[in-house]
Coordinates of C-alpha atoms and ligand atoms in Angstrom, one line a residue:
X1 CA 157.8 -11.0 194.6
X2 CA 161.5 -12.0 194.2
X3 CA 164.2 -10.9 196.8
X4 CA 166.8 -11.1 194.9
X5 CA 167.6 -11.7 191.0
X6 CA 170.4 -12.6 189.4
X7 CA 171.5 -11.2 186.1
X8 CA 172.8 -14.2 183.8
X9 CA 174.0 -11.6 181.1
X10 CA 175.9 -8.4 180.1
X11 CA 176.3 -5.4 178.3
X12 CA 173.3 -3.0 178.4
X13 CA 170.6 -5.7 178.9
X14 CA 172.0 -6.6 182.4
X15 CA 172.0 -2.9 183.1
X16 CA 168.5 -2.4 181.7
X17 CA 167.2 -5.5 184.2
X18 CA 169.5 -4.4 186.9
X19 CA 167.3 -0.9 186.6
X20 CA 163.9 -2.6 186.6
X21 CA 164.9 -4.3 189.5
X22 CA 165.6 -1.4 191.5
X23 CA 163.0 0.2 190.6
X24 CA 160.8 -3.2 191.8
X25 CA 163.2 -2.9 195.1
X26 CA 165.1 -6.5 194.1
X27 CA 168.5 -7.0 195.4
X28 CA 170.5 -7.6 192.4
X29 CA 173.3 -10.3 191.6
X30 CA 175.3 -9.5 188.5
X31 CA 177.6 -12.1 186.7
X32 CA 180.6 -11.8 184.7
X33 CA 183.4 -13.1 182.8
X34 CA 187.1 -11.7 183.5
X35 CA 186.7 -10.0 180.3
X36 CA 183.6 -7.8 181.7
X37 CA 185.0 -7.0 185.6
X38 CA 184.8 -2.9 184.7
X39 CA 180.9 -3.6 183.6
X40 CA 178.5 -1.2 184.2
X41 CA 176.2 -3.6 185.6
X42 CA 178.9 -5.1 188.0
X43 CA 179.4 -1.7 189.3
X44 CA 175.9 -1.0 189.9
X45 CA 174.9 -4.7 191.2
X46 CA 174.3 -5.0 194.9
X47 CA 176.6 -7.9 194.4
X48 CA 178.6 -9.7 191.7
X49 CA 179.9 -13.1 190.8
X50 CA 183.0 -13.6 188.3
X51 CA 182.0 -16.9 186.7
X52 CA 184.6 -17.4 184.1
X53 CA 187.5 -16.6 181.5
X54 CA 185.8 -14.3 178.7
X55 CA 184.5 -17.4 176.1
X56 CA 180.9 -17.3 176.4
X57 CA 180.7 -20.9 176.7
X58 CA 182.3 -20.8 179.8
X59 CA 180.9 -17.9 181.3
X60 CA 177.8 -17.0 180.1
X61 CA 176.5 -20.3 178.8
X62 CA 178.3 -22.2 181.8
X63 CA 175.2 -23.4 183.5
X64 CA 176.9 -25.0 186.8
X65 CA 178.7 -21.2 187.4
X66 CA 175.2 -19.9 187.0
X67 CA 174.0 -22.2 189.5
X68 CA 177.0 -21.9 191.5
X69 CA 176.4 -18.4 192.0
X70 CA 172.8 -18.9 193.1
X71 CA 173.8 -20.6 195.3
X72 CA 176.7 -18.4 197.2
X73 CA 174.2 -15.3 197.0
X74 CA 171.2 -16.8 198.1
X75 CA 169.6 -15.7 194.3
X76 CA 165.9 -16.9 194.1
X77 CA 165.5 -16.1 190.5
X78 CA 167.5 -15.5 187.3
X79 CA 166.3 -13.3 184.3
X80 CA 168.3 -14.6 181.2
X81 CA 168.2 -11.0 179.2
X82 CA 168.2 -12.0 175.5
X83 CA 170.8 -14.6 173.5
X84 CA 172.5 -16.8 175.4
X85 CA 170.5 -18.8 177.9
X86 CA 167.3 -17.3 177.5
X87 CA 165.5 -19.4 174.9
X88 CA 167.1 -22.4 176.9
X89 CA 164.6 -24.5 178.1
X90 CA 166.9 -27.2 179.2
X91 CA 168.6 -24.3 181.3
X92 CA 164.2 -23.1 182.6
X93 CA 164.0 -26.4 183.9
X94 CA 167.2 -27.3 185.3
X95 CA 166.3 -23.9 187.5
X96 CA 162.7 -24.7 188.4
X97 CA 165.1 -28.3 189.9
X98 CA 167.0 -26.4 192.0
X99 CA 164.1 -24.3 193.0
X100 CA 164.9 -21.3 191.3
X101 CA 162.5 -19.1 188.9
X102 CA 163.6 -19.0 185.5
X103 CA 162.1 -14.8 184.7
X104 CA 160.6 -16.1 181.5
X105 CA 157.9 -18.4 179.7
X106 CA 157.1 -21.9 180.2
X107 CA 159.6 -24.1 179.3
X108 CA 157.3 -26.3 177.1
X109 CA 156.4 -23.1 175.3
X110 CA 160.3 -22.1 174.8
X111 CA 161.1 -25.5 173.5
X112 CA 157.9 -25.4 171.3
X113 CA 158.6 -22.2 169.8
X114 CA 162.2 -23.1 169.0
X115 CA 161.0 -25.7 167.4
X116 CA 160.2 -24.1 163.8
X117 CA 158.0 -26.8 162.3
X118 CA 156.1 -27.1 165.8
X119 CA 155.8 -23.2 166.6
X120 CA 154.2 -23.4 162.5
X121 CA 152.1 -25.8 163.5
X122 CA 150.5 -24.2 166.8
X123 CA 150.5 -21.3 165.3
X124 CA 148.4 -22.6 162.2
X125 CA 146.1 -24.4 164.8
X126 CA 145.5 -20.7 166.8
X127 CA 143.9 -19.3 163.9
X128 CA 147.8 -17.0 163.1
X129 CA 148.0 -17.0 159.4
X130 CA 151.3 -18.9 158.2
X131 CA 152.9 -19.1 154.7
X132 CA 151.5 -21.6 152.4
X133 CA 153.7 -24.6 152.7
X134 CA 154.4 -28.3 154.2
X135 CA 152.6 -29.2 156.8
X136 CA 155.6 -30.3 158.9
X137 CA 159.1 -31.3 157.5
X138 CA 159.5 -33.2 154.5
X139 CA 161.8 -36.6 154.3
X140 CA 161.9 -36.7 150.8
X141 CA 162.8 -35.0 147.6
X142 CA 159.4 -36.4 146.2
X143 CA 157.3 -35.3 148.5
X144 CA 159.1 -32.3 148.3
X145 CA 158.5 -32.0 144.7
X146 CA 155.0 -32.7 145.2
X147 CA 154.5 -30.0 147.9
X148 CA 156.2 -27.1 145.7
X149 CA 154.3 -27.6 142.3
X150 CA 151.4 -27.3 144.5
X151 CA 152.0 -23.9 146.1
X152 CA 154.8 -23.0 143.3
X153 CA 157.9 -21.6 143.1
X154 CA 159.9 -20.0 144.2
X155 CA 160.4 -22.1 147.1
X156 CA 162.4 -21.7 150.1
X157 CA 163.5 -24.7 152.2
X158 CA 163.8 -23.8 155.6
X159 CA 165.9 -25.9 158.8
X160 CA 163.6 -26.9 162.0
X161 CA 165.9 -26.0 164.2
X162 CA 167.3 -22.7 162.5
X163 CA 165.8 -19.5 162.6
X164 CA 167.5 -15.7 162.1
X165 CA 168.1 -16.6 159.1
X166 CA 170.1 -19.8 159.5
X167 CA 169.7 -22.9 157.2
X168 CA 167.8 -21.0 154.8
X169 CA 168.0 -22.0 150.7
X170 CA 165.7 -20.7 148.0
X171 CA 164.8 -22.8 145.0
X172 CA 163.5 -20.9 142.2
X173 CA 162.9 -23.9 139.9
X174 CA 162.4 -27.7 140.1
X175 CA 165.8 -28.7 138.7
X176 CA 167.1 -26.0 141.7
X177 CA 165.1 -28.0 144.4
X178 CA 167.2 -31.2 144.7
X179 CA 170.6 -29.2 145.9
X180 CA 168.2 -26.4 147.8
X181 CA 167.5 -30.0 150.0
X182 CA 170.5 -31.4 150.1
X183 CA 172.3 -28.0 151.3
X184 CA 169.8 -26.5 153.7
X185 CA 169.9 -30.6 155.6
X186 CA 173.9 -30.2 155.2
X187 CA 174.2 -27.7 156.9
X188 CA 171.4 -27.7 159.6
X189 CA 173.0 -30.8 160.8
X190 CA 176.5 -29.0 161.1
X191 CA 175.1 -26.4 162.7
X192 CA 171.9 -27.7 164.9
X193 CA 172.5 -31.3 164.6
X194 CA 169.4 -31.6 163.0
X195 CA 168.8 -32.0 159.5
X196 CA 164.8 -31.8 159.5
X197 CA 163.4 -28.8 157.1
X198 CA 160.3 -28.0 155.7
X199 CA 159.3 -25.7 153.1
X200 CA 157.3 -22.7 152.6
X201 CA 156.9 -19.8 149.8
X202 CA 159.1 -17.6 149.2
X203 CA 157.9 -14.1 149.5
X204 CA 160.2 -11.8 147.7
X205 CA 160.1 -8.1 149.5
X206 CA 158.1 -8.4 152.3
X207 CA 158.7 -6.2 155.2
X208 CA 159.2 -7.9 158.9
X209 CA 156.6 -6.9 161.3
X210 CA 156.5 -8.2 165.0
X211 CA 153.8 -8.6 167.3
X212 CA 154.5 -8.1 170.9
X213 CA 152.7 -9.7 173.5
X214 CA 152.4 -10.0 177.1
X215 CA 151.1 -12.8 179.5
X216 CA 150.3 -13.6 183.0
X217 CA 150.6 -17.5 182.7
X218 CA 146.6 -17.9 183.6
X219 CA 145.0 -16.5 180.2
X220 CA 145.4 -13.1 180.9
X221 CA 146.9 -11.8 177.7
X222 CA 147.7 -8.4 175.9
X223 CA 149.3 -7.3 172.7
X224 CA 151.4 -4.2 173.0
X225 CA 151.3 -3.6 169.2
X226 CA 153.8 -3.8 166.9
X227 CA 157.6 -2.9 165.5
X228 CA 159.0 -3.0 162.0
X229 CA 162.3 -4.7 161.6
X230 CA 162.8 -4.8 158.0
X231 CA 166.0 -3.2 158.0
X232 CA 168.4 -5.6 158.4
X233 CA 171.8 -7.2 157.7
X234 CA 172.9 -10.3 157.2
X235 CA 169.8 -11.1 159.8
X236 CA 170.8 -8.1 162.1
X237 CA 168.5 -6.1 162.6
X238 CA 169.7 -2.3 162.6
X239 CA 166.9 -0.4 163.1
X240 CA 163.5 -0.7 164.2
X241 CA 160.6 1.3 164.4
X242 CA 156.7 1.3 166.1
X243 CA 153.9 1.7 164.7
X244 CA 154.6 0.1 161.3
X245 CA 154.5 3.1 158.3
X246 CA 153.0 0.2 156.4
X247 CA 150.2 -0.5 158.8
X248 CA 146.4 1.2 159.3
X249 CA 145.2 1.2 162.7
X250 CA 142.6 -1.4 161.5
X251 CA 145.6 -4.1 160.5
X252 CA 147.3 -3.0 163.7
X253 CA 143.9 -3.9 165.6
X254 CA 143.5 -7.1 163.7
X255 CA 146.3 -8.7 163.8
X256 CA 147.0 -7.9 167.5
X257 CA 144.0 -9.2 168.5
X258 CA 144.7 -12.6 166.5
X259 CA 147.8 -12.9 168.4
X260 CA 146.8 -12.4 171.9
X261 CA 143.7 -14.5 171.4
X262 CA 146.3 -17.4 170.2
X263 CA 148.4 -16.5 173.2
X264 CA 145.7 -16.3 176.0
X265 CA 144.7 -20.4 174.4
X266 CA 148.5 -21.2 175.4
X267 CA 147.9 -19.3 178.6
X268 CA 151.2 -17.9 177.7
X269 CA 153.7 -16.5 180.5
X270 CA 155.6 -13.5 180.1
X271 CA 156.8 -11.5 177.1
X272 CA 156.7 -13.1 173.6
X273 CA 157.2 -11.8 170.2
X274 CA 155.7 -13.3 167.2
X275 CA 157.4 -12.4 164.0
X276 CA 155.4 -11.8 160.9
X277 CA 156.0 -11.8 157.2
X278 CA 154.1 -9.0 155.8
X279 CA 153.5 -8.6 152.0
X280 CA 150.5 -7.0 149.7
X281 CA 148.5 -6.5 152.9
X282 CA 149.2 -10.4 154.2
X283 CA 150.6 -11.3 157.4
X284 CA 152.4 -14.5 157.3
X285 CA 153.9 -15.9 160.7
X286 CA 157.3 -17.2 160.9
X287 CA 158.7 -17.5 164.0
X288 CA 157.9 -16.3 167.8
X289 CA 160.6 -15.5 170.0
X290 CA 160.5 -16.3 173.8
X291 CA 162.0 -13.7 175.3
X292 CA 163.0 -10.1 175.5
X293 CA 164.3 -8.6 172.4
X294 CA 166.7 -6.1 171.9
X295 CA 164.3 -3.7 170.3
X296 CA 162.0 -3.8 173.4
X297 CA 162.5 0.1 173.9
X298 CA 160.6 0.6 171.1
X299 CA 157.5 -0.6 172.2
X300 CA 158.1 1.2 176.0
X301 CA 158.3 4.3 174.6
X302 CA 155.0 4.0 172.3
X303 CA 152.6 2.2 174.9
X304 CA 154.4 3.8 178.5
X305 CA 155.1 0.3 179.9
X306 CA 157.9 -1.0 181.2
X307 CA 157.9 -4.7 179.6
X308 CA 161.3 -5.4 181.3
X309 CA 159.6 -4.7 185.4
X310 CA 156.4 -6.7 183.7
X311 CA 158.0 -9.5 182.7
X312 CA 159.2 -9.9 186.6
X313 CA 156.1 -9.2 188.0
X314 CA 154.4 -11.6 185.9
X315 CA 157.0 -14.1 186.4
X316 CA 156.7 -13.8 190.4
X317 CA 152.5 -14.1 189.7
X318 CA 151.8 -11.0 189.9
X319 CA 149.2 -9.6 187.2
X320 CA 149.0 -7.6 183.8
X321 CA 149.9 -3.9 184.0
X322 CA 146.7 -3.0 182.0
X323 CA 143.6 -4.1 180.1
X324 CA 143.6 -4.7 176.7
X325 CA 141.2 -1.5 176.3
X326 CA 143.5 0.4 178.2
X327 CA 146.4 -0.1 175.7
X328 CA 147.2 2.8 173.4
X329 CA 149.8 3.3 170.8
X330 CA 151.1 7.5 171.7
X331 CA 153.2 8.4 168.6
X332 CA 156.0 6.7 167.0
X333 CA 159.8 5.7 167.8
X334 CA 162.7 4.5 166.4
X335 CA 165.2 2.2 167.3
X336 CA 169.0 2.7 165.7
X337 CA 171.5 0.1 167.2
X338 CA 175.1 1.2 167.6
X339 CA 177.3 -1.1 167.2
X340 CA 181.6 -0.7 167.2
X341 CA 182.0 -1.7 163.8
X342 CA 183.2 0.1 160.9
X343 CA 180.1 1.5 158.9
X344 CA 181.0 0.4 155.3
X345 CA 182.8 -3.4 156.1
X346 CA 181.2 -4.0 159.1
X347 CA 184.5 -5.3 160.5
X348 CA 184.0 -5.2 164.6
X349 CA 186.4 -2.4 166.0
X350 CA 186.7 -3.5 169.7
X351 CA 189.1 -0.9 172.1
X352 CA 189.2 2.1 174.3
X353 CA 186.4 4.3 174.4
X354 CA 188.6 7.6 174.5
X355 CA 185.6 10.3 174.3
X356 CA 181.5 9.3 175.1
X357 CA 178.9 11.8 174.9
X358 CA 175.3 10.5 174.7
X359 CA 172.8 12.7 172.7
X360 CA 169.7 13.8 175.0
X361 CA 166.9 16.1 175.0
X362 CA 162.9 15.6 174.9
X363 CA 161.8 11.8 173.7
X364 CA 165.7 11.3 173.3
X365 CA 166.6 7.4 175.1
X366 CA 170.0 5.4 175.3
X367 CA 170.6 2.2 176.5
X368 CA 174.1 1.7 176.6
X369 CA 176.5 -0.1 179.5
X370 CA 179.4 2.2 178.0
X371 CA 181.2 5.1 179.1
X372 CA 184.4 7.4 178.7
X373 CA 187.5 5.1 179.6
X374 CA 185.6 1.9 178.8
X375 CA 187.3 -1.0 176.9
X376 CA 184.6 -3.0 174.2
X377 CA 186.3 -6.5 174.2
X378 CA 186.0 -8.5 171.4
X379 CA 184.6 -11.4 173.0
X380 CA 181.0 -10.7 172.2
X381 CA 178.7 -9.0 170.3
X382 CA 179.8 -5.3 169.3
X383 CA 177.1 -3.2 170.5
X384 CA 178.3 0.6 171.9
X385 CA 174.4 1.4 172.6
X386 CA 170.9 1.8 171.3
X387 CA 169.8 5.2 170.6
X388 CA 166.1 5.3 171.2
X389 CA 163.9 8.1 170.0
X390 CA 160.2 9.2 170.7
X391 CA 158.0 11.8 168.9
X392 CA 154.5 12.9 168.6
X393 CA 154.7 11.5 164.5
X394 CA 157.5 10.1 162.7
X395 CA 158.3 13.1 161.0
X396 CA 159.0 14.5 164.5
X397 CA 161.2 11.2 165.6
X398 CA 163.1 11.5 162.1
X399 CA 163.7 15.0 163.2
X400 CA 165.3 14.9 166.9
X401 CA 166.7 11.2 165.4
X402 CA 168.7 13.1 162.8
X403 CA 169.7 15.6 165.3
X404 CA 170.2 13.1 168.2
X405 CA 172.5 11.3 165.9
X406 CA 174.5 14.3 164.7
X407 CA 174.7 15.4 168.6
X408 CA 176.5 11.7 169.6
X409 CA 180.2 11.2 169.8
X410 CA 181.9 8.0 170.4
X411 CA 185.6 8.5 169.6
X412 CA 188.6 5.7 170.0
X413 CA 186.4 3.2 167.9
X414 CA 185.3 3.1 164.6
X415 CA 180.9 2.8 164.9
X416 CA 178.1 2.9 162.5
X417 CA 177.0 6.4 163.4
X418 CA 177.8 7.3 160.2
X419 CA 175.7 4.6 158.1
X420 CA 172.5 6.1 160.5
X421 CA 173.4 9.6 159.5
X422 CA 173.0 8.5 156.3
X423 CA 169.9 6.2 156.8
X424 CA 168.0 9.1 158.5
X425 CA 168.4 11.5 156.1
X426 CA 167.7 8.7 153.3
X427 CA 164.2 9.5 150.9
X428 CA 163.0 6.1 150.8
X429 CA 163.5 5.6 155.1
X430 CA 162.2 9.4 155.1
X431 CA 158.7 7.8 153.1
X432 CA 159.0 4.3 155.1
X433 CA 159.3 2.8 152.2
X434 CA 161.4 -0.1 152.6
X435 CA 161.1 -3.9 152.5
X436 CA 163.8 -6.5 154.4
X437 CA 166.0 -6.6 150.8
X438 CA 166.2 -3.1 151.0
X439 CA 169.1 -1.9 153.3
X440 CA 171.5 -4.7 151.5
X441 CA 170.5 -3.1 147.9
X442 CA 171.2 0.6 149.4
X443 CA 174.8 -0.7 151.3
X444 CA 175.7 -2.4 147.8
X445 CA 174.9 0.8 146.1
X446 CA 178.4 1.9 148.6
X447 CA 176.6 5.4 149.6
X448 CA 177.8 5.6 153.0
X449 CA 181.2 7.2 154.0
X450 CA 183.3 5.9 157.2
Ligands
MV4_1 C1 161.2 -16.0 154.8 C2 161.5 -15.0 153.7 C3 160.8 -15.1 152.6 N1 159.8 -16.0 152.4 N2 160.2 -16.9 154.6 C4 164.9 -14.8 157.6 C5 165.1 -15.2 159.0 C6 163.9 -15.7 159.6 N3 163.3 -14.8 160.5 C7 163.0 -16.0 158.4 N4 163.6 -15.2 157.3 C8 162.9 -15.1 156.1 N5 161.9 -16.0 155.9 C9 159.5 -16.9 153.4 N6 158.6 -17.8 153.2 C10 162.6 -14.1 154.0 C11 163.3 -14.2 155.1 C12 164.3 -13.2 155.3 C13 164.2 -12.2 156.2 C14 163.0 -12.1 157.1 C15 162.9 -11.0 158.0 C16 163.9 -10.0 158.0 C17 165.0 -10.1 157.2 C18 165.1 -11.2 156.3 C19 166.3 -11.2 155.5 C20 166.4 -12.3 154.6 C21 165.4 -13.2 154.5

């Protein structure tokens, strides 16, 4: 096992890692920009390394400062967290170099998976179903052309190395295709630096359910069921939910057991989640994600394990928490992230927290780095916490939701507490009947009050 980790990230992720590692008794090395000295995490660290001025590229993404501080506190590993480094696998390897362990997959299975057209392609060859489309990326219009008549439209044309949404164009028609091209390999080379794209079908309201799975590195493999994320915006997800409403416990079953056998082939290391597509009882994979997610808590609170203290056990050698048999899905939670913004505009509202009172209560989780006195700077993303619920059904976590979320009170900073009050109490989230187009539709509609 590790002696002592260090934390290359902030905000409640660092503070959620920082508490696994306690509880795995790892000394603990937290970094941070001079924007984030009155962290949480720093406070709680057994140690703690300013490694730049607040831009992210110079903190947080600045790998020689990461290394640097390895290095000054004797650090033998580094867990990423989620965004910045930790689908890296430049920044895996330069670690493994310097004899450090990068708490994570493979780096030939992060690079693969970021990869779009080569994570469809494995995933094809693993027996996951994928959308209809083009085998791999296509270099001309014709061929193109040739692809969509034969699947149909509508069509959307996808960038290799986007994903979340980025470098995405839909062509409803031939005569659209041409400039659905030309745009989406515009602007994945402005934004990637690679202009490769492929093209798939365009499902119009499918929901977005995610598979998450669990390896040792050596073929042991488990899937750990899976979360809805269809409520998004703008490609942010909002809130997300385990089990699926949509899904029987046969689909569940079925599908999980397709990913982890795909995953125990790759003898994949660590936590993974494979995103699906799900429409008229189809699953269609898009993308897999190499690393923790936000919405982990979600599947901690349904299956009891900690995938945060897993991931570093696995990653030091150690073995799988449980057998596949042993898995089992207890009732259903929800995930609503709160994030300082205002809840109609979505403008960020960085400042003073003047008045924090998380709710609490039976099946009632936050994970939050904030508290009373604390400044949100608006350097980086604007999330004030996640408020993680558990109940025996999802009528009971709609219920202690509703009343969790009337309970909290963040004041000094405008939040979207108000747009889940609203969502909770909503007859289409009551019946689980939404698809990824809906929350856009219902904020258009302009039903929620600041
Ligand atoms: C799609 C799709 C419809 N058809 N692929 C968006 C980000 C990335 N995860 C893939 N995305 C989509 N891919 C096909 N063939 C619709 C989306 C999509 C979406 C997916 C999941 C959750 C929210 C979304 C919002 C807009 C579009």
């Amino acid at each position: 096992m590790f002696d002592k980790i260090l934390i290359a990230n902030r905000g409640e992720i660092a503070l959620r890692v920082l508490r696994a590692c306690k509880e795995l008794g790892i000394a603990t090395v937290a970094v941070h920009s001079t924007a984030d000295a009155d962290a949480m995490h720093v406070r709680l660290a057994d140690e703690s390394v300013c490694i730049g001025p607040p831009p992210s590229k110079d903190s947080y993404l600045n790998i020689p400062a990461l290394l640097a501080a390895c290095e000054i506190t004797g650090a033998d590993a580094v867990h990423p967290g989620y965004g910045f480094l930790s689908e890296n696998a430049r920044f895996a390897e330069i670690l493994a170099d310097h004899n450090l362990h990068f708490i994570g997959p493979k780096a030939e299975h992060i690079r693969m998976m970021g990869d779009k057209i080569e994570a469809k392609k494995t995933a094809k060859r693993l027996g996951i179903p994928v959308v209809p489309g083009s085998e791999g990326g296509v270099t001309s219009d014709d061929e193109a052309m040739a692809i969509a008549r034969e699947i149909g439209f509508p069509i959307l044309v996808k960038a290799a190395a986007g994903g979340g949404g980025r470098g995405m164009k839909v062509a409803r028609t031939a005569d659209d295709l041409a400039l659905a091209l030309a745009t989406a390999r515009t602007e994945a080379k402005a934004a990637f630096g690679d202009d490769a794209v492929y093209l798939e079908k365009y499902l119009e309201q499918p929901r977005h359910i995610e598979i998450q799975i669990l390896g040792d590195g050596r073929g042991g493999t488990i899937h750990l069921g899976e979360r809805d994320c269809s409520l998004q915006r703008r490609h942010q997800k909002i809130w997300e939910e385990g089990p699926s409403p949509a899904l029987s416990a046969a689909q569940r079953a079925k599908i999980g057991e397709t990913v982890a056998a795909a995953m125990r082939e790759l003898q994949y290391l660590g936590v993974g989640t494979v995103e699906f597509l799900y429409e008229d009882g189809e699953f269609y994979f898009i993308e897999m994600n190499t690393r923790i997610q936000v919405e982990h808590p979600v599947t901690e609170m349904i299956t009891g394990i900690d995938l945060v203290l897993e991931q570093i056990r696995v990653a030091a050698g150690g073995d799988l928490p449980a057998r596949q048999a042993d898995i089992v899905i207890n009732g259903h939670a929800i995930e609503c992230r709160i994030n300082a913004e205002n809840p109609v505009t979505f403008r960020p509202s960085p400042g003073k927290i003047l008045h924090y009172h998380p709710p609490g209560g039976m099946g009632v989780r936050i994970d939050s780095a904030v508290y009373q006195g604390y400044v949100i700077p608006p350097y980086y993303d604007s999330l004030v916490g996640k408020l993680i619920v558990h109940g025996k059904t999802r009528a009971e976590c709609l219920m202690r939701l509703r009343r969790a979320l009337d309970e909290m009170v963040v004041d000094g900073v405008e939040t979207t507490l108000p747009l889940f009050r609203a969502l909770v109490r909503e007859a289409a989230i009551i019946d689980g009947d939404y698809h990824i187009h809906w929350l856009e539709h219902y904020l258009a509609a302009g039903d929620v009050k600041s």
